[in-house]
Coordinates of C-alpha atoms and ligand atoms in Angstrom, one line a residue:
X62 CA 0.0 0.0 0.0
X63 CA 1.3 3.1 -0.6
X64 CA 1.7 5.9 2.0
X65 CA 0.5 9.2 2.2
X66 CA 1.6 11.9 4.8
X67 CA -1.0 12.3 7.0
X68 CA 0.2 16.3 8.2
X69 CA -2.0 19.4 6.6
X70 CA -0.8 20.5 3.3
X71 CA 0.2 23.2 2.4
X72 CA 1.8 22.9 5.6
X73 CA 1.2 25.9 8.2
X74 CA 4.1 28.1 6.8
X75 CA 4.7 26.9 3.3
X76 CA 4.5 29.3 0.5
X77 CA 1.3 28.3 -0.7
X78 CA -0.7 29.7 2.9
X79 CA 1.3 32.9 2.7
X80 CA 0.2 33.8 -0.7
X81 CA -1.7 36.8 -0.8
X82 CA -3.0 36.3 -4.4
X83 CA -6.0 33.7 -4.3
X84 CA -5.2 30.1 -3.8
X85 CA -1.5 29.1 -2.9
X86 CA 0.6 30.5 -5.8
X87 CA 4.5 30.9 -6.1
X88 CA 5.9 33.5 -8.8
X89 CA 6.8 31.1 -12.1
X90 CA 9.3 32.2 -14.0
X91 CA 8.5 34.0 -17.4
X92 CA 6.8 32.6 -20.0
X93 CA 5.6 29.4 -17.6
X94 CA 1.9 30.3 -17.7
X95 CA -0.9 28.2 -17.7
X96 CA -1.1 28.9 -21.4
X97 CA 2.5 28.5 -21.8
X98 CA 1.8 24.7 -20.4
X99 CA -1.0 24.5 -22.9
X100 CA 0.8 25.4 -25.9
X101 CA 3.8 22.9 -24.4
X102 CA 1.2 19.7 -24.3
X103 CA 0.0 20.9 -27.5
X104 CA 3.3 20.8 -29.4
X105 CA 3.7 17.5 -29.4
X106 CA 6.5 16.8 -27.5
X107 CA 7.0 14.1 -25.4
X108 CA 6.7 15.0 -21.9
X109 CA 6.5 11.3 -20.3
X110 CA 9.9 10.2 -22.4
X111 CA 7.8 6.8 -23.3
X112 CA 7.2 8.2 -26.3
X113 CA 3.7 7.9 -25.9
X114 CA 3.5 4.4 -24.8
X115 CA 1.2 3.5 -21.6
X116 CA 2.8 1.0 -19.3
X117 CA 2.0 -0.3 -15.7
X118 CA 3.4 0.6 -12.7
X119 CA 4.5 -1.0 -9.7
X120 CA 4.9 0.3 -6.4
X121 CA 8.6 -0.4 -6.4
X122 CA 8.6 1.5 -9.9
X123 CA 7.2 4.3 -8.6
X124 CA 9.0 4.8 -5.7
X125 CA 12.2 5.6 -7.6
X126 CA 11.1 8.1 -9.6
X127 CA 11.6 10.6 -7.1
X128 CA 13.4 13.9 -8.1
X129 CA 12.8 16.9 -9.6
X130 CA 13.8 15.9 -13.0
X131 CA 12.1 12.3 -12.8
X132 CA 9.3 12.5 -10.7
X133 CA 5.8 10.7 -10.7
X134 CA 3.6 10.9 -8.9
X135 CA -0.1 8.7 -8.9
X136 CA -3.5 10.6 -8.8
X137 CA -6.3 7.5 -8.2
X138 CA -4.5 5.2 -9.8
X139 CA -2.9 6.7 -12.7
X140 CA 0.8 7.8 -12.6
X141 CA 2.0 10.8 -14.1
X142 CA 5.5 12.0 -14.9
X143 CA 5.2 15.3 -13.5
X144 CA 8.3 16.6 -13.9
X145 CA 7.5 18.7 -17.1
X146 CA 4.7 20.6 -15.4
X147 CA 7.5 21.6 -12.5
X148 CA 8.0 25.1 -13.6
X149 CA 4.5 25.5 -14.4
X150 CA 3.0 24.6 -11.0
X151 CA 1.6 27.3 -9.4
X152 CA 2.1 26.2 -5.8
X153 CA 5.5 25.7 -6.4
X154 CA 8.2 22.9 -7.3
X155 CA 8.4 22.0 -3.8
X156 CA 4.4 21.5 -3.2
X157 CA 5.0 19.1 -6.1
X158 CA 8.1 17.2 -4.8
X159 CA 6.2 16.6 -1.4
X160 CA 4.3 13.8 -3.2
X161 CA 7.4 13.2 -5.6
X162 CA 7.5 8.8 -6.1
X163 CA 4.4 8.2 -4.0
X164 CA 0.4 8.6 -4.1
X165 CA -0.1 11.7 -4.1
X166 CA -4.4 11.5 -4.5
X167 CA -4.9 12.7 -0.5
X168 CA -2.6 16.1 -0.8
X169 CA -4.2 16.6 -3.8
X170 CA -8.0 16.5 -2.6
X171 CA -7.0 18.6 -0.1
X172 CA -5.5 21.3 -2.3
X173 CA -7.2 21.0 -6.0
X174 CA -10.2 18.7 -5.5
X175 CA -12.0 20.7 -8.5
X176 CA -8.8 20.6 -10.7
X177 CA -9.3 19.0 -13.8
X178 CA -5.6 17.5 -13.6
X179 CA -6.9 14.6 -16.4
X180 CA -6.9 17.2 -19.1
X181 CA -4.6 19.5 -17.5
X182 CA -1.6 16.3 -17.4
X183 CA -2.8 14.4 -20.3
X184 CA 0.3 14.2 -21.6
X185 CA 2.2 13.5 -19.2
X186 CA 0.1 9.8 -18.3
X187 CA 2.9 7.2 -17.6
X188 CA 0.0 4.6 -17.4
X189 CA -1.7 3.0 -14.1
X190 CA -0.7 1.3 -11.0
X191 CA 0.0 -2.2 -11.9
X192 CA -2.4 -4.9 -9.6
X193 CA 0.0 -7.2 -7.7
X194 CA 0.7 -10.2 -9.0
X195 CA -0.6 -11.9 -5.5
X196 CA -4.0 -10.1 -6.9
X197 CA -4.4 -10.9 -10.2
X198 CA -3.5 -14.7 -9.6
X199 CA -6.7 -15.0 -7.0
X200 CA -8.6 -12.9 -9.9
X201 CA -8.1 -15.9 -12.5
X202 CA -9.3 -18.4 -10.0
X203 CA -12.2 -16.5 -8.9
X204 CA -13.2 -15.2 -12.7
X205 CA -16.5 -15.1 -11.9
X206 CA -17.1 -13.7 -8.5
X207 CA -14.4 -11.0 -7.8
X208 CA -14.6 -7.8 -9.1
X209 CA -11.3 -6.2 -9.8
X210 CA -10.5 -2.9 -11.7
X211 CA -10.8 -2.7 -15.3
X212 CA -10.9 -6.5 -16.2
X213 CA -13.6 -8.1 -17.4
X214 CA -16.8 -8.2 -16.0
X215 CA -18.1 -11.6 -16.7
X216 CA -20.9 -11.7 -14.5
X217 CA -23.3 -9.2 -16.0
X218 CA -26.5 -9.3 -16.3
X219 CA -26.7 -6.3 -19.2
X220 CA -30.0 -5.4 -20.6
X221 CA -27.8 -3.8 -23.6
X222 CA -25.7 -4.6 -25.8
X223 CA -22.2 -3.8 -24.4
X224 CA -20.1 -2.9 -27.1
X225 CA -19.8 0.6 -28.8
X226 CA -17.9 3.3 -27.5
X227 CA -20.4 5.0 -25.4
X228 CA -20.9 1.9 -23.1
X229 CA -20.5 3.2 -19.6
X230 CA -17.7 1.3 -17.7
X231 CA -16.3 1.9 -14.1
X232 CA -12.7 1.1 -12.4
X233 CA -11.5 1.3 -8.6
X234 CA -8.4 2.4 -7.1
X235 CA -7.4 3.2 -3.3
X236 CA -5.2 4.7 -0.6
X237 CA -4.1 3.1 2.8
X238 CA -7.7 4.9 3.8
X239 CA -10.2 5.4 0.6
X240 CA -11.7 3.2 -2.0
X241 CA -12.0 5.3 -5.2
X242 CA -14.9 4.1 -7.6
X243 CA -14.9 5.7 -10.9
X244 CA -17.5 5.7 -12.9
X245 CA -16.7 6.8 -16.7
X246 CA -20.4 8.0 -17.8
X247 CA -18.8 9.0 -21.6
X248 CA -21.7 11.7 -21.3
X249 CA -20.3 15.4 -21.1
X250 CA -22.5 17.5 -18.8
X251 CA -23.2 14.8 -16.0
X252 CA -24.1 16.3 -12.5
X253 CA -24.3 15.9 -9.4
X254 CA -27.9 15.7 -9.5
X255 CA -27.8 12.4 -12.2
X256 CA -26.3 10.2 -9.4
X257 CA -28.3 8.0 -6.8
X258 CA -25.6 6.7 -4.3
X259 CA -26.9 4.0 -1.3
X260 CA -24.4 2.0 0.7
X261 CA -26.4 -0.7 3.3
X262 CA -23.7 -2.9 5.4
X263 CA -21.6 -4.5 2.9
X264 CA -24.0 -3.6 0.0
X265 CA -23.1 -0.8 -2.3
X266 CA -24.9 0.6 -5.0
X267 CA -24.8 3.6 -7.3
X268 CA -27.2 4.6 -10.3
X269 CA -26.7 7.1 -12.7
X270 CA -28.6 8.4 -15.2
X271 CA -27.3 7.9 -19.2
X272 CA -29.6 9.3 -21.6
X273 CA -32.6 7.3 -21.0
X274 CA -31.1 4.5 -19.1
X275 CA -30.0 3.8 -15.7
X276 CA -26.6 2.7 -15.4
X277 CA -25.9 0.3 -12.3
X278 CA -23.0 -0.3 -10.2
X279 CA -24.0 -2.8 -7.1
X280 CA -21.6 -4.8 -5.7
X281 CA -21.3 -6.5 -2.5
X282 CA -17.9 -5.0 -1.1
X283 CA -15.2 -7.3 -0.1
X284 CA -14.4 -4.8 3.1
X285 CA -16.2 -2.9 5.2
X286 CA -16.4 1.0 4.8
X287 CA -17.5 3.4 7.0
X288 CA -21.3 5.5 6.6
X289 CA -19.8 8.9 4.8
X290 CA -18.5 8.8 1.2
X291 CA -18.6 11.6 -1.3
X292 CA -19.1 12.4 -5.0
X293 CA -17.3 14.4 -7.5
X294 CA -17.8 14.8 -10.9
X295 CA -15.9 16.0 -14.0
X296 CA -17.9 17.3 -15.8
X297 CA -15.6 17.8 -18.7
X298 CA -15.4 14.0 -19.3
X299 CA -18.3 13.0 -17.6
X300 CA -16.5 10.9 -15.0
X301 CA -17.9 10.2 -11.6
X302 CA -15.4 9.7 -8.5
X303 CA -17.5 8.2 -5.3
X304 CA -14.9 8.4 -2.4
X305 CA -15.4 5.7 0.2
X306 CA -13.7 5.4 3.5
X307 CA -12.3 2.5 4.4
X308 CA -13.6 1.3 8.4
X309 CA -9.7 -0.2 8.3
X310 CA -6.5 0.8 6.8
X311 CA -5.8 -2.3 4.9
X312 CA -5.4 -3.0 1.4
X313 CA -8.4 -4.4 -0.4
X314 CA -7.5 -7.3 -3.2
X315 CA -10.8 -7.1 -4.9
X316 CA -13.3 -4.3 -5.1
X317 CA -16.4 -7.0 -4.4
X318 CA -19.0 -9.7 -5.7
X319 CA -21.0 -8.4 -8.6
X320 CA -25.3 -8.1 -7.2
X321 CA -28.3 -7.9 -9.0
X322 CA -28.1 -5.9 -12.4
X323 CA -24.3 -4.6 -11.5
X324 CA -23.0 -2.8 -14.2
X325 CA -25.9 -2.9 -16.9
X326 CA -27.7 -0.2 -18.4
X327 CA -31.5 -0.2 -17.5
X328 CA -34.2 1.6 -19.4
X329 CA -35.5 4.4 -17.2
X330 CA -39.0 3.5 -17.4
X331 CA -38.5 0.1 -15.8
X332 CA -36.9 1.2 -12.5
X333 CA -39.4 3.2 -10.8
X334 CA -36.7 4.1 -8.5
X335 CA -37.9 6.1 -4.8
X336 CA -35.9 9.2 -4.9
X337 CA -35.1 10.9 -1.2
X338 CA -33.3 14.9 -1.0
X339 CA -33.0 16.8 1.4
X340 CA -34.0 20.7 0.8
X341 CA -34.1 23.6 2.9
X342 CA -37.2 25.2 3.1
X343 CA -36.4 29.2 2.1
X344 CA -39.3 32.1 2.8
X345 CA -41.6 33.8 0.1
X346 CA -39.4 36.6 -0.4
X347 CA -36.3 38.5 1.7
X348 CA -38.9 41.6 1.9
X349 CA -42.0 42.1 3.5
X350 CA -43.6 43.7 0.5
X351 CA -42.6 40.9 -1.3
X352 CA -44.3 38.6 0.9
X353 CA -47.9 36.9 0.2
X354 CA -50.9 37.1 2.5
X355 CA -50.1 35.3 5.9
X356 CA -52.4 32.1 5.2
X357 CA -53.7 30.6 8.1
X358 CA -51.9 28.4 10.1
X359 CA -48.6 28.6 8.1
X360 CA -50.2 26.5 5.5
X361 CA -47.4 26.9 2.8
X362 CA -43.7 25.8 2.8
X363 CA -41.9 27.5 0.0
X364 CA -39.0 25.5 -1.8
X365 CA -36.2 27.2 -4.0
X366 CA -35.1 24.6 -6.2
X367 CA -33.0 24.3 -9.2
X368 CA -33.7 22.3 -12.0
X369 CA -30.9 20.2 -13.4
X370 CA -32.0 19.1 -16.8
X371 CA -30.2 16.4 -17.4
X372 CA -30.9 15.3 -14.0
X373 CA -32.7 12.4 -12.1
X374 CA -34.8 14.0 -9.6
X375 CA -35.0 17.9 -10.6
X376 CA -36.7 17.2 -13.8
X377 CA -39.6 14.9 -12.1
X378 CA -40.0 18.0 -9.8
X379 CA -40.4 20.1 -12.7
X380 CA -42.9 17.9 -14.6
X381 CA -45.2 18.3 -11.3
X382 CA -48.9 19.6 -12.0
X383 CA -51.0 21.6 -9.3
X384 CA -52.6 18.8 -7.8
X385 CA -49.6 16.3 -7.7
X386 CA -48.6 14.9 -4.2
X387 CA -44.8 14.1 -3.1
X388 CA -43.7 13.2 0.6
X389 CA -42.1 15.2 2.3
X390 CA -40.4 14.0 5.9
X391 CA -40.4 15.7 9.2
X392 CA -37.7 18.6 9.3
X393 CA -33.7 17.7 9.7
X394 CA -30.8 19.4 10.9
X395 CA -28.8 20.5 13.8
X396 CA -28.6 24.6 13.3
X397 CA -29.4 26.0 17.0
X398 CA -31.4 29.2 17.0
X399 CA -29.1 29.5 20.3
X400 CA -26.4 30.2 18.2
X401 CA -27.7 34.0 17.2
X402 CA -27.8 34.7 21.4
X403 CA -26.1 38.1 21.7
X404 CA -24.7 38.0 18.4
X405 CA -23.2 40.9 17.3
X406 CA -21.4 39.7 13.6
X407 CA -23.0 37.5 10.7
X408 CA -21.2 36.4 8.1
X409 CA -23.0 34.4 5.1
X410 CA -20.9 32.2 2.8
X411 CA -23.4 31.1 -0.2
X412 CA -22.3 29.8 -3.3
X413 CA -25.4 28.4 -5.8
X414 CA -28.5 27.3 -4.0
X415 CA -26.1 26.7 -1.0
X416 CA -27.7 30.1 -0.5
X417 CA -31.5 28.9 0.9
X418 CA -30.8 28.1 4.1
X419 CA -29.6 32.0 4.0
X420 CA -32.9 33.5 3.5
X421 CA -34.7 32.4 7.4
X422 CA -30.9 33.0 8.4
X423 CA -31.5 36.4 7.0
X424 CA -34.9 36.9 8.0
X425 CA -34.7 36.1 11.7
X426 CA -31.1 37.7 12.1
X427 CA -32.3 41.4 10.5
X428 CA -35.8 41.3 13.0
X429 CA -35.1 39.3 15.8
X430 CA -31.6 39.8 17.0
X431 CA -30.9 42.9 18.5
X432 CA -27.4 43.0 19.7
X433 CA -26.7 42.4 16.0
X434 CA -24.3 44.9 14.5
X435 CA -23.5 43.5 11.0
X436 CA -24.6 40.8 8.2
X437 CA -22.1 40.3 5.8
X438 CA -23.0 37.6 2.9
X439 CA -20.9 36.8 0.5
X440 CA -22.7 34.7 -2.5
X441 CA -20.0 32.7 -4.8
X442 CA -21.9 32.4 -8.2
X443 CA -20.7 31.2 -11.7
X444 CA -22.5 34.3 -13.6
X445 CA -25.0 37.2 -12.9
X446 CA -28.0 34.8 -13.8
X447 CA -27.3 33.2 -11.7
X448 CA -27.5 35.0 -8.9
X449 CA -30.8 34.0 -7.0
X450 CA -32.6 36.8 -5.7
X451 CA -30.8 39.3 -6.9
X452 CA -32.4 42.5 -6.8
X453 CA -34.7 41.8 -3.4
X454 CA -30.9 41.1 -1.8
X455 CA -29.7 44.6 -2.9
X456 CA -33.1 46.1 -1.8
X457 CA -32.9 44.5 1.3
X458 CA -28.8 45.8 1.8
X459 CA -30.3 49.6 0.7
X460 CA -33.1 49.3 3.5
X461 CA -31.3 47.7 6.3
X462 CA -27.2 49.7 6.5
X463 CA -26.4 46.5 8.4
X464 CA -26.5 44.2 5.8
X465 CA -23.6 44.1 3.4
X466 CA -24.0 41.8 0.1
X467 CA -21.0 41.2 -1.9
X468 CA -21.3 39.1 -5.4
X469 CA -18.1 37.2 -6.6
X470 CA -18.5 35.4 -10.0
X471 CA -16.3 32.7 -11.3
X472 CA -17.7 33.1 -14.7
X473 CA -18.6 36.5 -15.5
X474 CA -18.7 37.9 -18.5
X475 CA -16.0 41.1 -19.5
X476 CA -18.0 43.7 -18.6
X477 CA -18.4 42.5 -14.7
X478 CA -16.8 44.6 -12.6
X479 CA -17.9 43.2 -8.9
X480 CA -15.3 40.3 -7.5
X481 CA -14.4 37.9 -9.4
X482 CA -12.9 34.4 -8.8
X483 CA -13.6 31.2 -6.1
X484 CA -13.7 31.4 -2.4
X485 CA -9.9 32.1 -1.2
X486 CA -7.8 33.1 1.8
X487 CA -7.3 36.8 0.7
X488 CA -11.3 37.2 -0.2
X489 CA -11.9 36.0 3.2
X490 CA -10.1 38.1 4.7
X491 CA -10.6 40.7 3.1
X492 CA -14.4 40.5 4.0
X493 CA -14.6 38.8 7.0
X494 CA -13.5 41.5 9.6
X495 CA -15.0 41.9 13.5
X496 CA -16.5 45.0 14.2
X497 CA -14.6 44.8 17.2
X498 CA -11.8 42.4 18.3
X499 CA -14.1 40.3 20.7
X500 CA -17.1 41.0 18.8
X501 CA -19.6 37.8 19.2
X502 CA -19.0 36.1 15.5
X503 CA -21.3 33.3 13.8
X504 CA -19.9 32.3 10.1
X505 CA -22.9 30.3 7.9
X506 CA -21.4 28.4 5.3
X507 CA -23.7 26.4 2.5
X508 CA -22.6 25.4 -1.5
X509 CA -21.1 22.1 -2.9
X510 CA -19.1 20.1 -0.7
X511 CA -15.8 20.9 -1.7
X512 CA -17.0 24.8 -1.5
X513 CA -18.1 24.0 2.0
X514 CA -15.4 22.0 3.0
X515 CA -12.5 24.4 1.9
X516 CA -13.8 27.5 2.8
X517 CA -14.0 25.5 7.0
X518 CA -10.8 24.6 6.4
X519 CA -9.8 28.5 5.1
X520 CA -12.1 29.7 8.1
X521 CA -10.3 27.6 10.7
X522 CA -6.9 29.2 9.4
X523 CA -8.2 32.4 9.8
X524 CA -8.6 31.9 13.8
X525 CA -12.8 31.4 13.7
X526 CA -13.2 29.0 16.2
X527 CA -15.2 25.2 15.3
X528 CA -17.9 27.0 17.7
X529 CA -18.1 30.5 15.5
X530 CA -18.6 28.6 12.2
X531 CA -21.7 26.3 11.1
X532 CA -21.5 24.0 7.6
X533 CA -24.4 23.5 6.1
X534 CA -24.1 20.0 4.3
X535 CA -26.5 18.4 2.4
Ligands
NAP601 P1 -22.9 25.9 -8.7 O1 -23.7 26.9 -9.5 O2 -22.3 24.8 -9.4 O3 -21.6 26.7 -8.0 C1 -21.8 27.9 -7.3 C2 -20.5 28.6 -7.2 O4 -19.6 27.8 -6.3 C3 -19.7 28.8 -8.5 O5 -19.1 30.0 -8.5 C4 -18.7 27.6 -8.5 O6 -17.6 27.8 -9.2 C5 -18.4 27.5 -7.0 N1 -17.8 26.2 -6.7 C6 -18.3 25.0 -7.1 N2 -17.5 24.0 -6.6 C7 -16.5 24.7 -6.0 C8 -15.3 24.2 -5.3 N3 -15.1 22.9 -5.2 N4 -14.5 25.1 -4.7 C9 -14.8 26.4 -4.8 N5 -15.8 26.9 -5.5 C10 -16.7 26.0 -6.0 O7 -23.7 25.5 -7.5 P2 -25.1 24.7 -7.4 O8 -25.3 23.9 -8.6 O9 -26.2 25.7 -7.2 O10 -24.9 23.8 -6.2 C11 -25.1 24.2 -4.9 C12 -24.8 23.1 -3.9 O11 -25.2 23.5 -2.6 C13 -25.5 21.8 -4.2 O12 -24.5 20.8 -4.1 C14 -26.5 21.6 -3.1 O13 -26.7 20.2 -2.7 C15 -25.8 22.4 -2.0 N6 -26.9 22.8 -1.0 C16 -26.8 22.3 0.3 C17 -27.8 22.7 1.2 C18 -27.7 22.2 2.6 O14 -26.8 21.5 2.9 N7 -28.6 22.5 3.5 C19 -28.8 23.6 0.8 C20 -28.8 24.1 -0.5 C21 -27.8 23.7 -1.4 P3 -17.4 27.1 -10.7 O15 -18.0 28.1 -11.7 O16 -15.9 27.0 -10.8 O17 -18.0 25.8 -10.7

């Protein structure tokens, strides 16, 4: 198995926390730009010095490629010769070295979970981590019941024809602590939203939605794993990373026993699948003008949902007439309205429709709290449509002087000139400041996971206390 420091990276003084600009840059030396990387990969050269070729690697192998000018290093199970991209990292030749020879997939998540480092290192792909021999021997014997990486999957029960290239396929890798299933969709444009993930004891199973069909990964797995796992998805590619984590640190042989249906693509029509989400429930509007009739006894819950068209459950929602019934469970959650006692700072971290559970926030904080002195939200959004709620927010900040709303777009078109970018250490700090140094603070955080879970980890490094910050997660 292969190790992976276990300490916090960057590590507390490294280059990458003291950065000013954004996330953890270094200056590169002229004319080692991103686009200067780009044009590099695109010229043809060979940056892996295989000329191309794609071969497996052991750990042994792996290990000695360990210096600046040969270093690999393996992201879920591919290894990539890294070494190129040196000058062009920009966190820094050392950053890179830390994993130099080893798995570097842990230091990674931590740092660039949203990278697209397939496209980005393409060509520099030495090929993947070979399966010991001990592995691959107990694979032959056991054709029929083991699932294990990319070989063949002889126990199928397909309801399609498997051959073409748009056949969905999946593959596994792991750490001393994670199982990595990989799901390759060959659909551009998959979301969150198409995936159904449900893991019961050693039962795991994971739907996801391929033009009309379901496609179906349930296995029985070999190990056990603990109750938390999460998904990612590249878009770009349409791959699907579900991140298990493991209930032991030992090295799995085999992924699993193929279950009922595992890996075959099901019409949609013939699942008739129960779908369960969680959503917050938001108010009719920020203002009060805004706001319909009070209808006796609080008769209405208002939903702000958004619809994810080539999604699983959205769309259903969307197709629903006046007059259509769905369940909808007793309430969740563990935010305590204790938290807002004498409160004298808010701070609102959105991003997307991690911003609902804002509105009440908003609501109850701007009437009800009196020591409060100042709401600051900050909504992380990819472009100015969408922004939800837009003009009511701005209303509300010109009405009430405590509220402050700030707008940062990762995708905004040339002409926006509000903030610009993804949540960071120097945003935070620049708009995270106490009216007064022991100013009571609460910090509300709420967007995809990774948003949620770097921005905690950002917040934690800028001295808010585990008490002063609540996460939101779905
Ligand atoms: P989105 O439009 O995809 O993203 C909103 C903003 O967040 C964009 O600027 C996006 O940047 C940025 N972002 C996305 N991933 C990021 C990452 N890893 N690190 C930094 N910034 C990142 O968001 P959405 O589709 O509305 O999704 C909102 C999420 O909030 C959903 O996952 C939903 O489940 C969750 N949510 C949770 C709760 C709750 O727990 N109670 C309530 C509501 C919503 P890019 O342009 O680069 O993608």
């Amino acid at each position: 198995m292969l190790n992976v420091p276990s300490q916090s990276f960057p590590a507390p003084r490294s280059q990458q926390r003291v950065a000013s600009g954004g996330r953890s840059k270094v200056p590169l030396k002229q004319g080692r730009s991103l686009m200067d990387w780009i044009r590099l990969t695109k010229s043809g050269k060979d940056l892996t010095g295989l000329k191309g070729r794609l071969i497996e690697v052991t750990e042994e192998e792996l290990k000695k490629h360990n210096k600046k000018d040969d270093c690999w290093i393996c992201i879920r199970g591919f290894v990539y010769n890294v070494s190129p991209y040196m000058e062009y990292h920009p966190g820094g030749e050392d950053e890179l070295m830390r994993a130099a020879g080893s798995d570097g997939t842990e230091l990674f998540d931590q740092v660039h979970r949203w990278v697209n480092y397939e496209s980005m290192l393409k060509e520099c792909l030495v090929g993947r981590m070979a399966i010991k021999p001990a592995v691959l021997k107990d694979y032959r014997e056991e054709e029929k019941k083991v699932l294990n990486g990319m070989l063949p999957k002889s126990q199928v029960t397909d309801t399609r024809a498997k051959e073409g290239p748009s056949y969905p396929s999946y593959d596994w890798f792991q750490t001393n602590s994670l199982v990595t299933i990989a799901i390759y969709t060959k659909q551009k444009g998959i979301n969150l939203d198409s995936i159904i993930v449900d893991h019961q004891d050693d039962s795991f199973r994971a739907e996801t939605i391929i033009k009309d069909c379901l496609y179906l990964i349930h296995i029985g797995l070999s190990h056990e794993v603990q109750e938390d796992f999460s998904v990612r998805v590249v878009e770009s590619v349409g791959k699907i990373e579900i991140v298990l984590k493991k209930k032991e640190n030992t090295s799995w042989d085999f992924l699993g026993h193929p279950l009922e249906n595992h890996n075959s693509l099901i019409p949609r029509k013939d699942t008739g699948t129960e779908i369960v989400k969680p959503y917050t429930p938001v108010s009719g509007s920020l203002l009060s003008e805004f706001k319909e009739p009070v209808l006796p006894n609080n008769k209405y819950i208002y939903f702000l949902i958004k619809i994810y068209h080539t999604g699983l459950f959205t769309p259903e929602l969307d197709r629903l007439q006046i007059g259509d019934f769905v369940s909808v469970s007793s309430p969740e959650g563990n935010f305590k309205i204790s938290k807002f006692q004498e409160l004298e700072d808010l701070f609102l971290l959105a991003a997307g429709t991690g911003f609902t559970p804002m509105v009440k926030i908003l609501n109850y904080a701007l009437t009800d709290i009196p020591s409060l002195r100042k709401v600051k939200l900050i909504f992380f959004n990819k472009t100015e449509d969408d922004i939800i709620w837009r003009s009511q927010l701005e209303k509300l900040a010109f009405k009430d002087k405590r509220l402050d709303v700030e707008f940062v777009l990762s995708a905004p078109i040339s002409e926006w000139n509000g903030k610009q970018g993804h949540i960071s250490p120097a945003l935070l700090s620049e708009f995270l400041k106490r009216n007064l140094d022991k100013s009571k603070v609460l910090v509300c955080i709420c967007g995809p996971v990774p948003f949620t879970e770097q921005g905690v980890r950002l917040l934690q490094d800028l001295n808010f206390s585990k008490n002063e910050i609540h996460s939101f997660t779905a």
